[in-house]
Amino acid sequence: MRDSSNLGLHFEEDFTMSRTQKGFTLIELMIVVAIIAILAAIAIPAYQDYTIRTQVSDGLSLASGSKTAVAEVYQNTGNFPGTNAAAGVASSASIIGNFVTQTAVGGSGVITVTYGSEANTAISNSTVTLTPAANAGSVVWTCDSPNIADRYLPTQCR
């Protein structure tokens, strides 16, 4: 037979050991929450910048067809078209996207991409202009935006 006093002692030791091995302490949980908060503070602004740059690129992709048409008209006539119709593209209100309300060909072949209210507030109601220039028989484009921060523009527009 076993001594009953020893049984109680072993039971108590086993009980305290199993209690200390269950779960996390409050400090450990607070450290995990602090780490997650720091990571979120870094990741959220970076993601927002990424989405804005994507929206700007969407508008420039929509303008690529107009760029081709303007360059083609210049190659054929020696003059830049002044309207969407003269460039042979759809009306400015027809060349739209999720974030772009219009893509217009203006005087001297300048293409203006206008971002609407669906775009991020950093670029909503802003424009990007693509300006053509003749260069030894070809057309080169410069990109500019008076009201969109440089960090949101593609590298060729900075």
mmCIF file of C-alpha atoms in Angstrom:
data_model
loop_
_atom_site.group_PDB
_atom_site.id
_atom_site.type_symbol
_atom_site.label_atom_id
_atom_site.label_comp_id
_atom_site.label_asym_id
_atom_site.label_seq_id
_atom_site.Cartn_x
_atom_site.Cartn_y
_atom_site.Cartn_z
ATOM 1 C CA MET A 1 0.000 0.000 0.000
ATOM 2 C CA ARG A 2 0.964 3.537 -0.553
ATOM 3 C CA ASP A 3 1.246 6.223 2.001
ATOM 4 C CA SER A 4 -1.762 8.503 1.610
ATOM 5 C CA SER A 5 0.214 11.584 2.587
ATOM 6 C CA ASN A 6 2.555 11.094 -0.389
ATOM 7 C CA LEU A 7 -0.373 10.705 -2.765
ATOM 8 C CA GLY A 8 -1.776 14.044 -1.792
ATOM 9 C CA LEU A 9 1.579 15.735 -2.237
ATOM 10 C CA HIS A 10 2.123 14.330 -5.704
ATOM 11 C CA PHE A 11 -1.392 15.245 -6.710
ATOM 12 C CA GLU A 12 -0.853 18.825 -5.574
ATOM 13 C CA GLU A 13 2.463 19.090 -7.455
ATOM 14 C CA ASP A 14 0.922 17.642 -10.621
ATOM 15 C CA PHE A 15 -2.016 20.022 -10.281
ATOM 16 C CA THR A 16 0.172 23.133 -9.943
ATOM 17 C CA MET A 17 2.415 22.101 -12.845
ATOM 18 C CA SER A 18 -0.525 21.603 -15.173
ATOM 19 C CA ARG A 19 -2.036 24.940 -14.105
ATOM 20 C CA THR A 20 1.139 26.845 -14.975
ATOM 21 C CA GLN A 21 1.352 25.250 -18.423
ATOM 22 C CA LYS A 22 -2.116 26.297 -19.589
ATOM 23 C CA GLY A 23 -2.627 29.395 -21.797
ATOM 24 C CA PHE A 24 -0.690 32.628 -22.122
ATOM 25 C CA THR A 25 -0.007 35.287 -19.561
ATOM 26 C CA LEU A 26 -1.448 38.756 -19.903
ATOM 27 C CA ILE A 27 1.996 40.189 -20.680
ATOM 28 C CA GLU A 28 2.518 37.716 -23.514
ATOM 29 C CA LEU A 29 -0.842 38.609 -25.036
ATOM 30 C CA MET A 30 -0.118 42.333 -24.712
ATOM 31 C CA ILE A 31 3.217 41.880 -26.512
ATOM 32 C CA VAL A 32 1.503 40.061 -29.383
ATOM 33 C CA VAL A 33 -1.119 42.815 -29.676
ATOM 34 C CA ALA A 34 1.614 45.484 -29.665
ATOM 35 C CA ILE A 35 3.526 43.692 -32.444
ATOM 36 C CA ILE A 36 0.381 43.408 -34.567
ATOM 37 C CA ALA A 37 -0.371 47.112 -34.030
ATOM 38 C CA ILE A 38 3.137 48.106 -35.133
ATOM 39 C CA LEU A 39 2.908 45.947 -38.255
ATOM 40 C CA ALA A 40 -0.513 47.405 -39.110
ATOM 41 C CA ALA A 41 0.777 50.960 -38.648
ATOM 42 C CA ILE A 42 3.431 50.252 -41.270
ATOM 43 C CA ALA A 43 1.397 48.125 -43.680
ATOM 44 C CA ILE A 44 -1.801 50.167 -44.005
ATOM 45 C CA PRO A 45 -0.212 53.376 -45.375
ATOM 46 C CA ALA A 46 1.972 51.345 -47.750
ATOM 47 C CA TYR A 47 -1.096 49.522 -49.054
ATOM 48 C CA GLN A 48 -2.996 52.781 -49.523
ATOM 49 C CA ASP A 49 -0.116 54.227 -51.576
ATOM 50 C CA TYR A 50 -0.098 51.061 -53.662
ATOM 51 C CA THR A 51 -3.827 51.265 -54.398
ATOM 52 C CA ILE A 52 -3.570 54.946 -55.393
ATOM 53 C CA ARG A 53 -0.666 54.202 -57.763
ATOM 54 C CA THR A 54 -2.741 51.387 -59.249
ATOM 55 C CA GLN A 55 -5.651 53.752 -59.856
ATOM 56 C CA VAL A 56 -3.363 56.273 -61.574
ATOM 57 C CA SER A 57 -1.946 53.499 -63.762
ATOM 58 C CA ASP A 58 -5.493 52.459 -64.686
ATOM 59 C CA GLY A 59 -6.082 55.910 -66.149
ATOM 60 C CA LEU A 60 -2.835 55.863 -68.099
ATOM 61 C CA SER A 61 -3.743 52.438 -69.499
ATOM 62 C CA LEU A 62 -7.037 53.869 -70.718
ATOM 63 C CA ALA A 63 -5.110 56.672 -72.425
ATOM 64 C CA SER A 64 -2.827 54.295 -74.327
ATOM 65 C CA GLY A 65 -5.327 53.828 -77.162
ATOM 66 C CA SER A 66 -5.634 57.585 -77.546
ATOM 67 C CA LYS A 67 -1.835 57.926 -77.535
ATOM 68 C CA THR A 68 -1.588 55.481 -80.404
ATOM 69 C CA ALA A 69 -4.318 57.281 -82.347
ATOM 70 C CA VAL A 70 -2.749 60.720 -81.829
ATOM 71 C CA ALA A 71 0.652 59.433 -82.958
ATOM 72 C CA GLU A 72 -0.894 57.795 -86.012
ATOM 73 C CA VAL A 73 -2.698 60.997 -87.034
ATOM 74 C CA TYR A 74 0.572 62.906 -86.643
ATOM 75 C CA GLN A 75 2.440 60.372 -88.778
ATOM 76 C CA ASN A 76 -0.188 60.616 -91.522
ATOM 77 C CA THR A 77 -0.872 64.359 -91.526
ATOM 78 C CA GLY A 78 2.064 66.041 -89.812
ATOM 79 C CA ASN A 79 -0.327 67.679 -87.333
ATOM 80 C CA PHE A 80 -1.591 66.641 -83.937
ATOM 81 C CA PRO A 81 -5.377 66.218 -83.672
ATOM 82 C CA GLY A 82 -7.325 68.603 -81.443
ATOM 83 C CA THR A 83 -10.286 66.423 -80.473
ATOM 84 C CA ASN A 84 -11.190 62.798 -79.845
ATOM 85 C CA ALA A 85 -13.077 62.726 -83.159
ATOM 86 C CA ALA A 86 -10.093 64.114 -85.086
ATOM 87 C CA ALA A 87 -7.912 61.433 -83.489
ATOM 88 C CA GLY A 88 -10.429 58.768 -84.490
ATOM 89 C CA VAL A 89 -11.208 57.583 -80.974
ATOM 90 C CA ALA A 90 -14.453 57.389 -79.002
ATOM 91 C CA SER A 91 -15.807 60.461 -77.230
ATOM 92 C CA SER A 92 -14.107 61.513 -74.010
ATOM 93 C CA ALA A 93 -17.116 60.398 -71.953
ATOM 94 C CA SER A 94 -16.885 56.920 -73.505
ATOM 95 C CA ILE A 95 -13.275 56.251 -72.532
ATOM 96 C CA ILE A 96 -13.869 55.630 -68.860
ATOM 97 C CA GLY A 97 -12.919 53.131 -66.184
ATOM 98 C CA ASN A 98 -13.543 52.339 -62.561
ATOM 99 C CA PHE A 99 -11.711 55.463 -61.429
ATOM 100 C CA VAL A 100 -11.594 57.561 -64.618
ATOM 101 C CA THR A 101 -14.511 59.753 -65.689
ATOM 102 C CA GLN A 102 -13.098 60.797 -69.063
ATOM 103 C CA THR A 103 -10.110 60.622 -71.372
ATOM 104 C CA ALA A 104 -10.043 63.632 -73.702
ATOM 105 C CA VAL A 105 -7.843 64.605 -76.621
ATOM 106 C CA GLY A 106 -7.424 68.378 -76.635
ATOM 107 C CA GLY A 107 -5.521 71.005 -78.572
ATOM 108 C CA SER A 108 -2.146 69.952 -80.000
ATOM 109 C CA GLY A 109 -2.921 66.309 -79.234
ATOM 110 C CA VAL A 110 -2.722 66.720 -75.450
ATOM 111 C CA ILE A 111 -4.525 63.849 -73.728
ATOM 112 C CA THR A 112 -6.153 64.602 -70.378
ATOM 113 C CA VAL A 113 -7.179 61.794 -68.049
ATOM 114 C CA THR A 114 -9.666 62.893 -65.367
ATOM 115 C CA TYR A 115 -10.148 60.844 -62.220
ATOM 116 C CA GLY A 116 -13.609 60.773 -60.677
ATOM 117 C CA SER A 117 -15.075 60.495 -57.220
ATOM 118 C CA GLU A 118 -14.704 56.685 -57.175
ATOM 119 C CA ALA A 119 -10.928 57.123 -57.051
ATOM 120 C CA ASN A 120 -9.102 57.565 -53.779
ATOM 121 C CA THR A 121 -9.540 61.036 -52.282
ATOM 122 C CA ALA A 122 -5.849 61.758 -52.921
ATOM 123 C CA ILE A 123 -6.513 61.724 -56.682
ATOM 124 C CA SER A 124 -10.279 62.215 -57.075
ATOM 125 C CA ASN A 125 -11.192 65.084 -59.410
ATOM 126 C CA SER A 126 -7.532 65.310 -60.481
ATOM 127 C CA THR A 127 -6.007 65.087 -63.928
ATOM 128 C CA VAL A 128 -2.954 63.673 -65.663
ATOM 129 C CA THR A 129 -1.920 65.188 -68.989
ATOM 130 C CA LEU A 130 0.050 63.441 -71.695
ATOM 131 C CA THR A 131 1.658 65.916 -74.101
ATOM 132 C CA PRO A 132 3.019 64.769 -77.467
ATOM 133 C CA ALA A 133 6.064 66.235 -79.150
ATOM 134 C CA ALA A 134 7.550 65.493 -82.538
ATOM 135 C CA ASN A 135 11.065 64.096 -82.377
ATOM 136 C CA ALA A 136 12.858 63.170 -85.601
ATOM 137 C CA GLY A 137 9.768 61.670 -87.209
ATOM 138 C CA SER A 138 8.418 59.974 -84.107
ATOM 139 C CA VAL A 139 6.243 61.084 -81.232
ATOM 140 C CA VAL A 140 7.532 61.291 -77.660
ATOM 141 C CA TRP A 141 5.233 61.819 -74.701
ATOM 142 C CA THR A 142 5.664 63.820 -71.537
ATOM 143 C CA CYS A 143 3.451 63.199 -68.573
ATOM 144 C CA ASP A 144 2.447 65.734 -65.941
ATOM 145 C CA SER A 145 -0.111 66.273 -63.230
ATOM 146 C CA PRO A 146 -0.661 69.601 -61.507
ATOM 147 C CA ASN A 147 -2.563 68.126 -58.571
ATOM 148 C CA ILE A 148 -1.395 64.537 -57.983
ATOM 149 C CA ALA A 149 1.600 64.001 -55.713
ATOM 150 C CA ASP A 150 4.712 62.670 -57.447
ATOM 151 C CA ARG A 151 4.821 59.548 -55.271
ATOM 152 C CA TYR A 152 1.576 58.361 -56.876
ATOM 153 C CA LEU A 153 2.685 58.941 -60.462
ATOM 154 C CA PRO A 154 4.555 56.375 -62.570
ATOM 155 C CA THR A 155 8.279 56.984 -62.972
ATOM 156 C CA GLN A 156 7.895 58.398 -66.490
ATOM 157 C CA CYS A 157 5.634 61.135 -65.073
ATOM 158 C CA ARG A 158 7.871 62.315 -62.216
#
